mmCIF file of C-alpha atoms and ligand atoms in Angstrom:
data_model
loop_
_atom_site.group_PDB
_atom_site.id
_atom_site.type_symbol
_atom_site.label_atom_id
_atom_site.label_comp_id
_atom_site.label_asym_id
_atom_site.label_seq_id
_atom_site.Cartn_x
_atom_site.Cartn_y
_atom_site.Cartn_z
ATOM 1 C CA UNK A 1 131.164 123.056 68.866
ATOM 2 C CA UNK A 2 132.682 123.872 72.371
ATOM 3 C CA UNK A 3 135.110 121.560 74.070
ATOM 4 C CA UNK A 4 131.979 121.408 77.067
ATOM 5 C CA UNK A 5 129.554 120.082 73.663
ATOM 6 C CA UNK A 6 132.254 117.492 72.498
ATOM 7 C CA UNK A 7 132.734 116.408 76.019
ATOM 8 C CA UNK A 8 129.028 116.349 76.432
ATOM 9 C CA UNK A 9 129.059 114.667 73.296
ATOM 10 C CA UNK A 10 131.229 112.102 73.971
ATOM 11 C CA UNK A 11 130.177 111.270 77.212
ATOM 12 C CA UNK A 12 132.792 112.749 79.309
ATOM 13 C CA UNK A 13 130.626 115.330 81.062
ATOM 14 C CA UNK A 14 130.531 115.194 84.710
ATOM 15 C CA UNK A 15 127.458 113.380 86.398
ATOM 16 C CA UNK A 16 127.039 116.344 88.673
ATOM 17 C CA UNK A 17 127.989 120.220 88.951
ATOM 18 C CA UNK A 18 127.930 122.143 92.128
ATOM 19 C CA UNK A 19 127.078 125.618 92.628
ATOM 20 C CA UNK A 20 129.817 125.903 95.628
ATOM 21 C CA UNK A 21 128.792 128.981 97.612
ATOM 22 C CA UNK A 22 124.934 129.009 97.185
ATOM 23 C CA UNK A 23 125.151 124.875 98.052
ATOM 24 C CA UNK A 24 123.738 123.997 94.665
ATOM 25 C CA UNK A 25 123.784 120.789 93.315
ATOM 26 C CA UNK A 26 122.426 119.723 89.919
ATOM 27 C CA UNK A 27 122.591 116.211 87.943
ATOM 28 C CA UNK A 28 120.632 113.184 87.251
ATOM 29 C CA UNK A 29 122.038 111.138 90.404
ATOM 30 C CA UNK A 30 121.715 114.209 92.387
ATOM 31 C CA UNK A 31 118.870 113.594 95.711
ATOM 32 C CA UNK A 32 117.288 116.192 97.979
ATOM 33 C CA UNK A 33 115.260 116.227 100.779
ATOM 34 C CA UNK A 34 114.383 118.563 103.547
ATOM 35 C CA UNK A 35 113.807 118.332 107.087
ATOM 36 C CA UNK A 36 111.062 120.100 109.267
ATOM 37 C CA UNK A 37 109.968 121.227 112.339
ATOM 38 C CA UNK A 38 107.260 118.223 112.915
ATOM 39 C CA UNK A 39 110.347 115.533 111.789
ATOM 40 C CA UNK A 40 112.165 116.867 114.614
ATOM 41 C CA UNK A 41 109.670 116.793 117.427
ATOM 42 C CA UNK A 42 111.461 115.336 120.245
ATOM 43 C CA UNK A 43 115.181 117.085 119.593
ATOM 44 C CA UNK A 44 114.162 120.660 120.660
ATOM 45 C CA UNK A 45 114.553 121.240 124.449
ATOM 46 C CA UNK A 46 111.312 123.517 124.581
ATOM 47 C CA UNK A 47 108.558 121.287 123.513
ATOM 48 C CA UNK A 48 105.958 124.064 124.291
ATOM 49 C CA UNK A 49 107.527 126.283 121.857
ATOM 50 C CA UNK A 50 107.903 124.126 119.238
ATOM 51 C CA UNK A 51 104.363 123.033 119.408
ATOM 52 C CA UNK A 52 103.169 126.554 118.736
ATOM 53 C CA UNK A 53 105.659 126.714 115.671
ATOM 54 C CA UNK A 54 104.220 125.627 111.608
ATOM 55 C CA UNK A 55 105.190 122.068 111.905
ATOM 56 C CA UNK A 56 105.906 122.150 108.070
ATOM 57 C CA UNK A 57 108.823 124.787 108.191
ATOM 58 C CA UNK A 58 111.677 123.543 106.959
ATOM 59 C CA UNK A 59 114.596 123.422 109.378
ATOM 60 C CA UNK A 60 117.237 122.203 106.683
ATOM 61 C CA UNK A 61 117.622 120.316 103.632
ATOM 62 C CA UNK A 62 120.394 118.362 101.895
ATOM 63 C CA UNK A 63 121.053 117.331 98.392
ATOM 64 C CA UNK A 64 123.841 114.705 98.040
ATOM 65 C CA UNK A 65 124.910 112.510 95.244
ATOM 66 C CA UNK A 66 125.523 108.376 95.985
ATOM 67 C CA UNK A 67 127.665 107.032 93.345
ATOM 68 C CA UNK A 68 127.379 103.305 94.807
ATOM 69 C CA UNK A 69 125.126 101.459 96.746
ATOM 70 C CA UNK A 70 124.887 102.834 100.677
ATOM 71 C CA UNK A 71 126.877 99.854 102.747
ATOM 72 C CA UNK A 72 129.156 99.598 99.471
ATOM 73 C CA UNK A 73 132.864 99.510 101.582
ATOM 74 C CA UNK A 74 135.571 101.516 100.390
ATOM 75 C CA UNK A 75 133.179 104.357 98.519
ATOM 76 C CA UNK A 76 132.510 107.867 99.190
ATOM 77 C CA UNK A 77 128.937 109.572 99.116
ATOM 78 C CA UNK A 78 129.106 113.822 98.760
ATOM 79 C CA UNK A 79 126.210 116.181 99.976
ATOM 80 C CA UNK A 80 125.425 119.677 101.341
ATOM 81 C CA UNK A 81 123.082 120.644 104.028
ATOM 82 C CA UNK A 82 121.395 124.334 104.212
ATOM 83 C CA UNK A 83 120.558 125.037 107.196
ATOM 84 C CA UNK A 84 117.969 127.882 108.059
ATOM 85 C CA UNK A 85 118.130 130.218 111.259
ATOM 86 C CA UNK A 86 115.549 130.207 113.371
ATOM 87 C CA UNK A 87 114.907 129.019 117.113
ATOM 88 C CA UNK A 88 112.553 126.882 119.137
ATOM 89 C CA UNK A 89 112.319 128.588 122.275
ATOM 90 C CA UNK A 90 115.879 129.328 123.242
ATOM 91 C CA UNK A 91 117.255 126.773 120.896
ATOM 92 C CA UNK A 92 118.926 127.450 117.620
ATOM 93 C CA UNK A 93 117.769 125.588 114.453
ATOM 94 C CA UNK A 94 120.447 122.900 114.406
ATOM 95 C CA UNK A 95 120.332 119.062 112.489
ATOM 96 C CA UNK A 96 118.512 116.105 114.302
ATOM 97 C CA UNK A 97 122.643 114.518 114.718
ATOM 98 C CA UNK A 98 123.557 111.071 114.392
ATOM 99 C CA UNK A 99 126.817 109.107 114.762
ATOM 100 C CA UNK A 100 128.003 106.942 111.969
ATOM 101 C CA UNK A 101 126.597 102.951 112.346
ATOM 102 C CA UNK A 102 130.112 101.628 111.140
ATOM 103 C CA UNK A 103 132.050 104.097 114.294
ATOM 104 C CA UNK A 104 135.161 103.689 112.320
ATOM 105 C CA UNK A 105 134.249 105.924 109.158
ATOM 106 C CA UNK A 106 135.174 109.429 109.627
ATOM 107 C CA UNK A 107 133.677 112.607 107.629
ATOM 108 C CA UNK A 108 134.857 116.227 106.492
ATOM 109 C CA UNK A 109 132.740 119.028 106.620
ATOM 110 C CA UNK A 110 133.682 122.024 104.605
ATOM 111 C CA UNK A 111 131.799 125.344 105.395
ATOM 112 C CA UNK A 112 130.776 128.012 103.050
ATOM 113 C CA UNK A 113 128.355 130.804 104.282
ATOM 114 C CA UNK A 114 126.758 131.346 107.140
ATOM 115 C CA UNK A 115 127.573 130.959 111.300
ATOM 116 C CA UNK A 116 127.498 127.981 113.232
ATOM 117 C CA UNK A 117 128.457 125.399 115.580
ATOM 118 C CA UNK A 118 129.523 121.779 114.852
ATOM 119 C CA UNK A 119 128.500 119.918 118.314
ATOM 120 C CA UNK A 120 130.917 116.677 118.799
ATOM 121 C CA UNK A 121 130.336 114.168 121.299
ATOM 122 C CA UNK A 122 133.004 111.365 121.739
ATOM 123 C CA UNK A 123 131.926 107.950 123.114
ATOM 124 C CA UNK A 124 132.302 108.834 126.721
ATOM 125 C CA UNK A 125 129.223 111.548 126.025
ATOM 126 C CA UNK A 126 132.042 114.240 126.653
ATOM 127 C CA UNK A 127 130.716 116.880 124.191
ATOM 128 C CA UNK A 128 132.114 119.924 122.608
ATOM 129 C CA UNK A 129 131.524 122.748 119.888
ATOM 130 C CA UNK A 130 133.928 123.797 116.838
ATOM 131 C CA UNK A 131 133.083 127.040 115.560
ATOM 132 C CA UNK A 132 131.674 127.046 111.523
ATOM 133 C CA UNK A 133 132.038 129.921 109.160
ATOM 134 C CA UNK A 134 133.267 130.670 105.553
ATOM 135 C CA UNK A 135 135.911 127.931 104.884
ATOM 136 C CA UNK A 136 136.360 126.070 107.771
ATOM 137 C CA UNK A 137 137.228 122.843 107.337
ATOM 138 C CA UNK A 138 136.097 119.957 110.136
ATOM 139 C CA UNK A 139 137.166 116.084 110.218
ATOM 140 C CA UNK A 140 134.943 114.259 112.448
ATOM 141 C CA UNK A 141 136.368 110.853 113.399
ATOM 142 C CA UNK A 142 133.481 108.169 113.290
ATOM 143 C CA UNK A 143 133.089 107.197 116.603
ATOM 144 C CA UNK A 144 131.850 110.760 117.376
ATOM 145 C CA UNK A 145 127.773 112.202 117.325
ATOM 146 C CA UNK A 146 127.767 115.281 115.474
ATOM 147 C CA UNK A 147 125.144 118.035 115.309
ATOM 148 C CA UNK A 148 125.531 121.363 113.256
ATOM 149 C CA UNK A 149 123.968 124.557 115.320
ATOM 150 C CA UNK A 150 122.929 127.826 112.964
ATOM 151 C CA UNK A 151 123.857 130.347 115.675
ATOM 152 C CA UNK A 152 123.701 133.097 112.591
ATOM 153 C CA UNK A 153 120.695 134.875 110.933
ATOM 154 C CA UNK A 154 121.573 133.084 107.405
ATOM 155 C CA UNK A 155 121.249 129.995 106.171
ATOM 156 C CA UNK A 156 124.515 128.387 107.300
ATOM 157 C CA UNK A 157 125.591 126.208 104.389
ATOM 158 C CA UNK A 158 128.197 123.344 104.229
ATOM 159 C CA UNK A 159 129.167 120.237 102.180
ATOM 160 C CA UNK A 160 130.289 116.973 103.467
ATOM 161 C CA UNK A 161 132.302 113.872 102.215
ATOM 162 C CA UNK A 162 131.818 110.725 104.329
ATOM 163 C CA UNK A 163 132.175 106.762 103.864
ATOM 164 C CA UNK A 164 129.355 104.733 101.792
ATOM 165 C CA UNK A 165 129.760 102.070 104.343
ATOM 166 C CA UNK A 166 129.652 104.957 107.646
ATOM 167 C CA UNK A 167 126.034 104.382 107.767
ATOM 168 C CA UNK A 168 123.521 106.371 110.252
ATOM 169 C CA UNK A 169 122.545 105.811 114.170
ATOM 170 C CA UNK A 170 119.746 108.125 114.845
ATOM 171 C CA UNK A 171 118.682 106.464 117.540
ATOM 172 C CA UNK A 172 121.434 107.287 120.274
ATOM 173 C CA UNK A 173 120.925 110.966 119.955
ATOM 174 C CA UNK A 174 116.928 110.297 120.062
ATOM 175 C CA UNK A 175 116.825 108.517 122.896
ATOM 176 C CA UNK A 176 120.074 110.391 124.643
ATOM 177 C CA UNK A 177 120.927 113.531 123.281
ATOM 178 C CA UNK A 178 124.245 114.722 123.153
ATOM 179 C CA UNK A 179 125.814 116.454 126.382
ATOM 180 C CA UNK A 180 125.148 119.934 125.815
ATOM 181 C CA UNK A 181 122.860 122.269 123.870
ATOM 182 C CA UNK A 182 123.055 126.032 122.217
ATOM 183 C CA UNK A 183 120.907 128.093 123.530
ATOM 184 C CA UNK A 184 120.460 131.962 122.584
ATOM 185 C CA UNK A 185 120.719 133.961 126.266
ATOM 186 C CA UNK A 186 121.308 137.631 126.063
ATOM 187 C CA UNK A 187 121.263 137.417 122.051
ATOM 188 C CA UNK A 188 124.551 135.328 121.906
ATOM 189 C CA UNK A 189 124.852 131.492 121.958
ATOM 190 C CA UNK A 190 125.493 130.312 125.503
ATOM 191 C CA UNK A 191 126.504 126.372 125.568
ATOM 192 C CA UNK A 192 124.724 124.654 128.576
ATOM 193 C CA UNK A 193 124.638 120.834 129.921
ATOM 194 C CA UNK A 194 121.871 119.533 128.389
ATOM 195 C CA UNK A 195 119.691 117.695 131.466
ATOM 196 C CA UNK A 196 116.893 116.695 129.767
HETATM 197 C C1 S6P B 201 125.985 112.446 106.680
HETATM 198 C C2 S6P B 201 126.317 113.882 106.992
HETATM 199 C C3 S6P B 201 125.281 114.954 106.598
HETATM 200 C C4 S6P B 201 124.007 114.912 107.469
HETATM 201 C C5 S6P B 201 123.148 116.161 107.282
HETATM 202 C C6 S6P B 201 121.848 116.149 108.066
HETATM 203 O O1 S6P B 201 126.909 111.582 107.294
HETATM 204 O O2 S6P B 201 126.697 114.023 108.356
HETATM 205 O O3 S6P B 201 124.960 114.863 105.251
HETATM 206 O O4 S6P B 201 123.246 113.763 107.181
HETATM 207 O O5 S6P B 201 123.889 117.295 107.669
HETATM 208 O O6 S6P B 201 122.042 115.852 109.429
HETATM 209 P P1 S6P B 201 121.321 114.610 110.087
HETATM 210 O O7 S6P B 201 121.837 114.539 111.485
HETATM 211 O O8 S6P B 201 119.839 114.867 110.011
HETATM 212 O O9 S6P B 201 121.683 113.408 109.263
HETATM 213 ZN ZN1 ZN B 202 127.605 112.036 109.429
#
């Protein structure tokens, strides 16, 4: 017997393994879901475009693992998100964004493949963009939206730690937006004011 079998065995194996670069995630506790196009009506600037677009392609997906109870204080949840490339319109695939309920519970986000943009928007709606490839490393503080943009033509891929008790507001960047967008002009990602 291996020392994996006798740990197996004796109930010592790890509840979940992670396939690091290809964002993999396997385990009972482990969750997945994915994201698409018609889920995110309402986010894209060009509303025209979108509405000509499969409304069932996926934009992303995330697995993550919740070892406690969501609203648990003091615990830590664990997840990846793949993100595909693609646009609507002008408009890079990028995540619906939210800021944390609880503003005081911060998150990392630790790239692996792909190219991107992490939008950040502070409380004042003063927004900015943190550039995401192969092991960068991000710490958003919890009082600030945060959007990932894939700006590449691969699925950008990264895995994030964040609070049990951070908890999700969807609804200021639904009804608000954050201050600017990524938009593809002249086949590069040009970041403009976002006036809608
Ligand atoms: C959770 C963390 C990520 C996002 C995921 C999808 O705090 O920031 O797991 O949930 O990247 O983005 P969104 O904006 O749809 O939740
Ligand atoms: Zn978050």
């Amino acid at each position: 017997m291996t020392v994996m079998e006798q740990a197996s065995e004796s109930g010592l194996k790890a509840p979940v393994s992670l396939n690091w670069g290809e964002g993999g995630m396997s385990g009972e506790p482990v969750r997945e879901s994915a994201k698409t196009l018609g889920e995110l009506k309402g986010i894209f600037l060009d509303e025209a475009a979108g509405a000509q677009m499969d409304a069932g392609t996926e934009v992303y997906r995330v697995r993550w693992w919740k070892p406690v109870e969501q609203g648990e204080e003091g615990g830590l949840f664990w997840g990846v998100t793949i993100l595909q490339p693609g646009r609507v319109g002008e408009e890079y695939f990028m995540t619906h964004g939210h800021v944390h309920a609880n503003r005081t519970r911060a998150e990392y986000y630790a790239t692996v493949s792909g190219t991107g943009l992490l939008v950040r928007m502070d409380e004042q709606r003063k927004s900015w963009v943190e550039e995401m490839g192969p092991g960068t490393l991000h710490y958003i503080r919890g009082n600030h939206a945060h959007r990932v943009v894939n700006v590449g033509n691969e699925p950008l891929i990264f895995w994030a730690c964040w609070g049990s008790d951070a908890g999700y507001d969807y609804t200021t960047i639904r009804e608000f937006g954050f201050g600017i967008r990524v938009l593809e002009r002249g086949g590069r990602p040009a970041i403009v004011p976002n006036e809608s």
